[in-house]
Amino acid sequence: MFTFHNVCSVPSSFQLLGIPGLESLQIWLSIPFGSMYLVAVVGNITILAVVRVERSLHQPMYFFLCMLAIIDLVLSTSTIPKLLGIFWFGAGNIGLDACLSQMFLIHCFATVESGIFLAMAFDRYVAICNPLRHTTVLTHSVVGRLGLAALLRGVLYIGPLPLMIRLRLPLYKTHIISHSYCEHMAVVTLACGDSRINNVYGLTIGFLVLIVDSVAIAASYVMIFRAVMGLATPEARLKTLGTCGSHISAILIFYVPIAVSSLIHRFGHQVPPPIHTLLANFYLLIPPILNPIVYSVRTKQIRERIFQILKIGTKMK
């Protein structure tokens, strides 16, 4: 590490603290975090396996669900193993390039996940408002292109973040990050240089992803509910709304924690650091844990296939 004027320095690595203020409890915190990570991995791999082997699930909605499962695996795996390393071995050291790579993965795939939810809302809109054209509009190639578009948007939106830090902010007041992973604002606030451009760009991306995507999703569901209210019988309305229930639950599970965490980081200066760091970790863990559970409970084909696999495993024993 090279130091200038005994104040700012060019770090070759950073030191992650884990959960600041709860250092004495971190070994105990590793139990719930490790358990939640294990549930997330098993749950999402199960969803991928079930959709792959069950041909009746080879439909747009379930292909999008598989994309969500892959994204959730990336988000949780990019943070939790490192967090557990800090808890168990005090392995908080992370190289500058590794830190920027982790930052890119987290923010990029969170953006991609928002794009997939937007694509899923479009799928439900076509399936309910124009069911006769659903199979011709949402073909396998179209689903693949929508997934690729969400990925490219995430790369284009988030790619400049680590580049701007690398090129514009080489000097830092300290190499200690009071966080469990390399979150964008947690790194930028340590910089000695002018970080206004980084802050403005981060806010702009947050607005485009959280606000624009959520408004577009809400608009699609307004049109869906209008179409549902036009159905002849209450039974038909309930059945149609039931197909959207799991999607709406997944949207809320994703957007609410990330919105709360973002607001607290930028405006909740009175919130204790441990609370903020815990919330920041939960928004990367809650969707990977709950998405497979929500879709398994509310989707008959997935539920039945999982029960069938469990029965076969029991008989083999």
Coordinates of C-alpha atoms in Angstrom, one line a residue:
M1 CA 0.0 0.0 0.0
F2 CA 1.4 3.4 -1.0
T3 CA 0.7 6.4 1.2
F4 CA 0.5 10.1 0.3
H5 CA 0.8 12.9 2.8
N6 CA 0.1 10.4 5.6
V7 CA -3.7 10.7 4.9
C8 CA -4.7 9.0 1.6
S9 CA -3.3 5.8 0.2
V10 CA -3.5 3.5 -2.9
P11 CA -4.6 0.1 -1.4
S12 CA -3.8 -3.2 -3.0
S13 CA -6.5 -4.8 -0.9
F14 CA -9.3 -4.0 1.5
Q15 CA -10.3 -5.4 4.9
L16 CA -14.0 -6.4 5.3
L17 CA -15.2 -6.3 8.9
G18 CA -18.2 -8.6 8.5
I19 CA -21.0 -7.2 10.7
P20 CA -19.5 -4.1 12.4
G21 CA -20.4 -3.9 16.1
L22 CA -21.3 -7.6 16.4
E23 CA -17.8 -9.0 16.2
S24 CA -18.3 -11.0 19.4
L25 CA -21.4 -12.7 18.0
Q26 CA -20.1 -13.4 14.5
I27 CA -19.4 -17.1 15.2
W28 CA -23.0 -17.5 16.3
L29 CA -24.3 -15.5 13.4
S30 CA -22.6 -18.0 11.1
I31 CA -25.1 -20.6 12.0
P32 CA -28.2 -18.9 10.7
F33 CA -26.3 -17.4 7.7
G34 CA -24.8 -20.8 6.8
S35 CA -28.2 -22.5 7.2
M36 CA -29.9 -19.9 5.0
Y37 CA -27.2 -20.2 2.3
L38 CA -27.6 -24.0 2.3
V39 CA -31.4 -23.7 2.0
A40 CA -31.0 -21.2 -0.9
V41 CA -28.5 -23.4 -2.8
V42 CA -30.5 -26.6 -2.4
G43 CA -33.8 -24.9 -3.2
N44 CA -32.7 -23.2 -6.4
I45 CA -30.8 -26.3 -7.6
T46 CA -34.0 -28.3 -7.0
I47 CA -36.0 -25.8 -9.0
L48 CA -33.5 -26.1 -11.9
A49 CA -33.5 -29.9 -11.8
V50 CA -37.3 -30.2 -11.6
V51 CA -38.0 -27.9 -14.5
R52 CA -35.3 -29.7 -16.6
V53 CA -36.8 -33.2 -16.1
E54 CA -40.5 -32.2 -16.0
R55 CA -41.5 -31.6 -19.7
S56 CA -44.9 -30.1 -18.7
L57 CA -42.9 -27.2 -17.1
H58 CA -41.1 -26.3 -20.4
Q59 CA -43.1 -23.1 -20.6
P60 CA -42.0 -19.4 -20.6
M61 CA -42.9 -18.8 -16.9
Y62 CA -40.8 -21.7 -15.7
F63 CA -37.9 -20.8 -18.0
F64 CA -37.9 -17.4 -16.4
L65 CA -38.1 -19.1 -13.0
C66 CA -34.9 -21.0 -13.9
M67 CA -33.2 -17.7 -14.8
L68 CA -34.2 -16.4 -11.4
A69 CA -32.8 -19.5 -9.7
I70 CA -29.4 -19.0 -11.5
I71 CA -29.3 -15.4 -10.6
D72 CA -30.1 -16.1 -7.0
L73 CA -27.3 -18.7 -6.8
V74 CA -24.9 -16.1 -8.2
L75 CA -26.0 -13.4 -5.8
S76 CA -25.8 -15.6 -2.7
T77 CA -22.6 -17.3 -3.7
S78 CA -20.8 -14.0 -4.5
T79 CA -21.3 -12.9 -0.8
I80 CA -22.1 -15.5 1.7
P81 CA -19.0 -17.8 1.4
K82 CA -16.8 -14.8 2.0
L83 CA -19.0 -13.7 4.9
L84 CA -18.7 -17.2 6.5
G85 CA -14.9 -17.0 6.0
I86 CA -14.9 -13.8 8.0
F87 CA -17.0 -15.3 10.7
W88 CA -15.1 -18.5 11.0
F89 CA -11.5 -17.6 10.1
G90 CA -11.3 -13.8 10.2
A91 CA -10.6 -13.9 6.5
G92 CA -11.7 -10.4 5.8
N93 CA -8.9 -9.5 3.4
I94 CA -10.0 -9.0 -0.2
G95 CA -7.9 -7.8 -3.1
L96 CA -8.8 -4.6 -4.9
D97 CA -9.7 -6.4 -8.2
A98 CA -11.6 -9.1 -6.3
C99 CA -13.5 -6.4 -4.4
L100 CA -14.5 -4.6 -7.6
S101 CA -15.5 -8.0 -9.2
Q102 CA -17.7 -8.8 -6.3
M103 CA -19.3 -5.4 -6.5
F104 CA -20.0 -5.9 -10.2
L105 CA -21.5 -9.3 -9.7
I106 CA -23.8 -8.2 -6.9
H107 CA -25.2 -5.1 -8.5
C108 CA -25.2 -6.5 -12.0
F109 CA -27.2 -9.6 -11.2
A110 CA -29.5 -7.7 -8.9
T111 CA -30.2 -5.5 -12.0
V112 CA -30.6 -8.6 -14.1
E113 CA -33.1 -10.1 -11.6
S114 CA -35.2 -6.9 -11.9
G115 CA -35.2 -7.3 -15.7
I116 CA -36.4 -10.9 -15.4
F117 CA -39.2 -9.9 -13.2
L118 CA -40.2 -7.3 -15.8
A119 CA -40.1 -10.1 -18.5
M120 CA -42.2 -12.3 -16.3
A121 CA -44.8 -9.5 -15.9
F122 CA -44.9 -9.3 -19.7
D123 CA -45.4 -13.1 -19.9
R124 CA -48.3 -13.0 -17.4
Y125 CA -49.8 -10.0 -19.3
V126 CA -49.8 -11.8 -22.6
A127 CA -51.0 -15.1 -21.0
I128 CA -54.0 -13.5 -19.4
C129 CA -54.9 -10.6 -21.6
N130 CA -54.2 -12.3 -24.9
P131 CA -54.1 -16.0 -24.2
L132 CA -54.6 -17.1 -27.8
R133 CA -51.4 -15.5 -28.9
H134 CA -49.3 -16.5 -25.8
T135 CA -47.5 -19.5 -27.4
T136 CA -46.8 -17.5 -30.6
V137 CA -45.5 -14.4 -28.8
L138 CA -43.5 -16.0 -26.0
T139 CA -41.7 -18.7 -28.0
H140 CA -38.5 -20.3 -26.6
S141 CA -36.3 -18.0 -28.7
V142 CA -38.2 -14.9 -27.5
V143 CA -37.8 -16.1 -23.9
G144 CA -34.0 -16.5 -24.5
R145 CA -33.7 -13.1 -26.1
L146 CA -35.5 -11.5 -23.1
G147 CA -33.2 -13.2 -20.7
L148 CA -30.2 -12.1 -22.8
A149 CA -31.5 -8.5 -22.9
A150 CA -31.8 -8.5 -19.1
L151 CA -28.2 -9.7 -18.8
L152 CA -26.9 -7.2 -21.3
R153 CA -28.8 -4.4 -19.5
G154 CA -27.2 -5.4 -16.2
V155 CA -23.7 -5.4 -17.7
L156 CA -24.2 -2.0 -19.4
Y157 CA -25.7 -0.4 -16.3
I158 CA -23.3 -1.7 -13.8
G159 CA -20.1 -2.1 -15.8
P160 CA -19.1 1.6 -15.4
L161 CA -19.4 1.4 -11.6
P162 CA -16.1 -0.5 -10.9
L163 CA -14.4 1.2 -13.8
M164 CA -15.2 4.6 -12.5
I165 CA -13.9 3.6 -9.1
R166 CA -10.7 2.1 -10.6
L167 CA -10.0 5.1 -12.8
R168 CA -11.3 8.1 -10.9
L169 CA -10.8 7.1 -7.2
P170 CA -7.4 5.6 -6.7
L171 CA -6.8 7.1 -3.2
Y172 CA -8.6 6.0 0.0
K173 CA -8.7 7.3 3.5
T174 CA -8.6 3.8 4.9
H175 CA -8.6 0.2 3.5
I176 CA -11.1 -1.0 6.1
I177 CA -14.7 -1.4 4.8
S178 CA -17.3 -1.5 7.5
H179 CA -19.4 -4.0 5.6
S180 CA -19.5 -7.7 4.9
Y181 CA -19.0 -7.3 1.1
C182 CA -17.9 -4.7 -1.4
E183 CA -21.1 -2.7 -1.8
H184 CA -20.7 0.3 -4.1
M185 CA -21.4 3.1 -1.6
A186 CA -19.5 1.4 1.2
V187 CA -16.4 1.6 -1.0
V188 CA -17.0 5.1 -2.5
T189 CA -17.4 6.7 0.9
L190 CA -13.8 5.7 1.7
A191 CA -12.4 7.5 -1.3
C192 CA -10.4 10.7 -1.0
G193 CA -11.3 12.2 -4.4
D194 CA -14.5 13.8 -5.7
S195 CA -17.1 11.0 -5.7
R196 CA -20.1 13.1 -6.8
I197 CA -20.1 11.5 -10.3
N198 CA -20.1 8.0 -8.8
N199 CA -22.9 9.0 -6.4
V200 CA -25.0 10.5 -9.2
Y201 CA -24.5 7.6 -11.5
G202 CA -25.3 5.1 -8.7
L203 CA -28.6 7.0 -7.9
T204 CA -29.5 7.2 -11.6
I205 CA -29.1 3.4 -12.0
G206 CA -31.0 2.8 -8.8
F207 CA -33.8 5.0 -10.1
L208 CA -33.9 3.3 -13.5
V209 CA -33.9 -0.2 -12.0
L210 CA -36.1 0.2 -8.9
I211 CA -38.5 2.9 -10.0
V212 CA -38.9 2.4 -13.7
D213 CA -39.0 -1.4 -13.6
S214 CA -41.5 -1.4 -10.7
V215 CA -43.7 1.1 -12.4
A216 CA -43.7 -1.0 -15.6
I217 CA -44.5 -4.1 -13.6
A218 CA -47.3 -2.3 -11.7
A219 CA -48.8 -1.1 -15.0
S220 CA -48.8 -4.6 -16.5
Y221 CA -50.7 -5.9 -13.4
V222 CA -53.2 -3.1 -13.6
M223 CA -54.1 -4.2 -17.1
I224 CA -54.1 -7.9 -15.9
F225 CA -56.5 -7.1 -13.1
R226 CA -58.8 -5.2 -15.4
A227 CA -58.8 -8.2 -17.7
V228 CA -59.5 -10.6 -14.8
M229 CA -62.4 -8.5 -13.5
G230 CA -64.0 -8.9 -16.9
L231 CA -64.1 -12.7 -16.5
A232 CA -67.6 -14.2 -16.2
T233 CA -67.4 -16.1 -12.9
P234 CA -65.7 -15.6 -9.6
E235 CA -64.1 -19.1 -9.9
A236 CA -62.4 -18.1 -13.1
R237 CA -61.2 -14.8 -11.6
L238 CA -59.7 -16.6 -8.6
K239 CA -58.0 -19.2 -10.7
T240 CA -56.5 -16.6 -13.0
L241 CA -55.3 -14.4 -10.1
G242 CA -53.8 -17.6 -8.5
T243 CA -51.5 -18.0 -11.4
C244 CA -50.1 -14.5 -10.7
G245 CA -49.9 -14.9 -6.9
S246 CA -46.4 -16.5 -6.8
H247 CA -45.0 -13.9 -9.2
I248 CA -46.4 -11.0 -7.1
S249 CA -45.0 -12.6 -4.0
A250 CA -41.5 -13.0 -5.6
I251 CA -41.6 -9.4 -6.8
L252 CA -42.4 -8.1 -3.3
I253 CA -39.7 -10.4 -1.8
F254 CA -37.1 -8.9 -4.2
Y255 CA -38.0 -5.2 -4.3
V256 CA -39.0 -4.4 -0.6
P257 CA -35.7 -5.5 1.0
I258 CA -33.5 -3.9 -1.6
A259 CA -35.5 -0.6 -1.5
V260 CA -35.4 -0.5 2.3
S261 CA -31.6 -1.3 2.3
S262 CA -30.9 1.4 -0.3
L263 CA -32.9 4.1 1.5
I264 CA -31.3 3.3 4.9
H265 CA -27.8 3.4 3.3
R266 CA -28.3 6.8 1.7
F267 CA -30.7 8.5 4.2
G268 CA -30.8 6.5 7.4
H269 CA -27.8 8.0 9.1
Q270 CA -29.3 7.3 12.6
V271 CA -29.6 3.6 11.9
P272 CA -27.0 1.5 13.7
P273 CA -24.3 0.0 11.4
P274 CA -25.1 -3.6 12.4
I275 CA -28.7 -3.2 11.4
H276 CA -27.8 -1.7 8.0
T277 CA -25.3 -4.5 7.3
L278 CA -27.7 -7.2 8.3
L279 CA -30.4 -5.8 6.1
A280 CA -27.9 -5.5 3.2
N281 CA -27.1 -9.2 3.6
F282 CA -30.7 -10.3 4.0
Y283 CA -31.8 -8.7 0.7
L284 CA -29.2 -10.9 -1.0
L285 CA -30.4 -14.0 0.9
I286 CA -34.2 -13.6 1.3
P287 CA -35.1 -13.9 -2.4
P288 CA -32.8 -16.9 -3.0
I289 CA -34.4 -18.7 0.0
L290 CA -38.1 -17.7 -0.5
N291 CA -38.4 -17.8 -4.3
P292 CA -38.1 -21.6 -4.5
I293 CA -40.4 -22.0 -1.6
V294 CA -43.1 -19.7 -3.0
Y295 CA -43.0 -21.3 -6.4
S296 CA -42.9 -24.8 -5.0
V297 CA -45.9 -24.2 -2.7
R298 CA -48.0 -22.4 -5.3
T299 CA -47.1 -24.5 -8.4
K300 CA -48.8 -27.9 -8.5
Q301 CA -46.4 -29.4 -11.1
I302 CA -43.3 -28.4 -9.2
R303 CA -44.8 -29.5 -5.8
E304 CA -45.9 -32.9 -7.1
R305 CA -42.5 -33.6 -8.8
I306 CA -40.6 -32.7 -5.6
F307 CA -42.9 -35.0 -3.6
Q308 CA -42.3 -37.8 -6.2
I309 CA -38.5 -37.4 -5.9
L310 CA -38.8 -37.5 -2.0
K311 CA -40.9 -40.7 -2.2
I312 CA -38.4 -42.4 -4.5
G313 CA -35.6 -41.4 -2.2
T314 CA -37.5 -42.8 0.8
K315 CA -38.2 -46.1 -0.9
M316 CA -34.5 -46.5 -1.9
K317 CA -33.5 -46.2 1.8

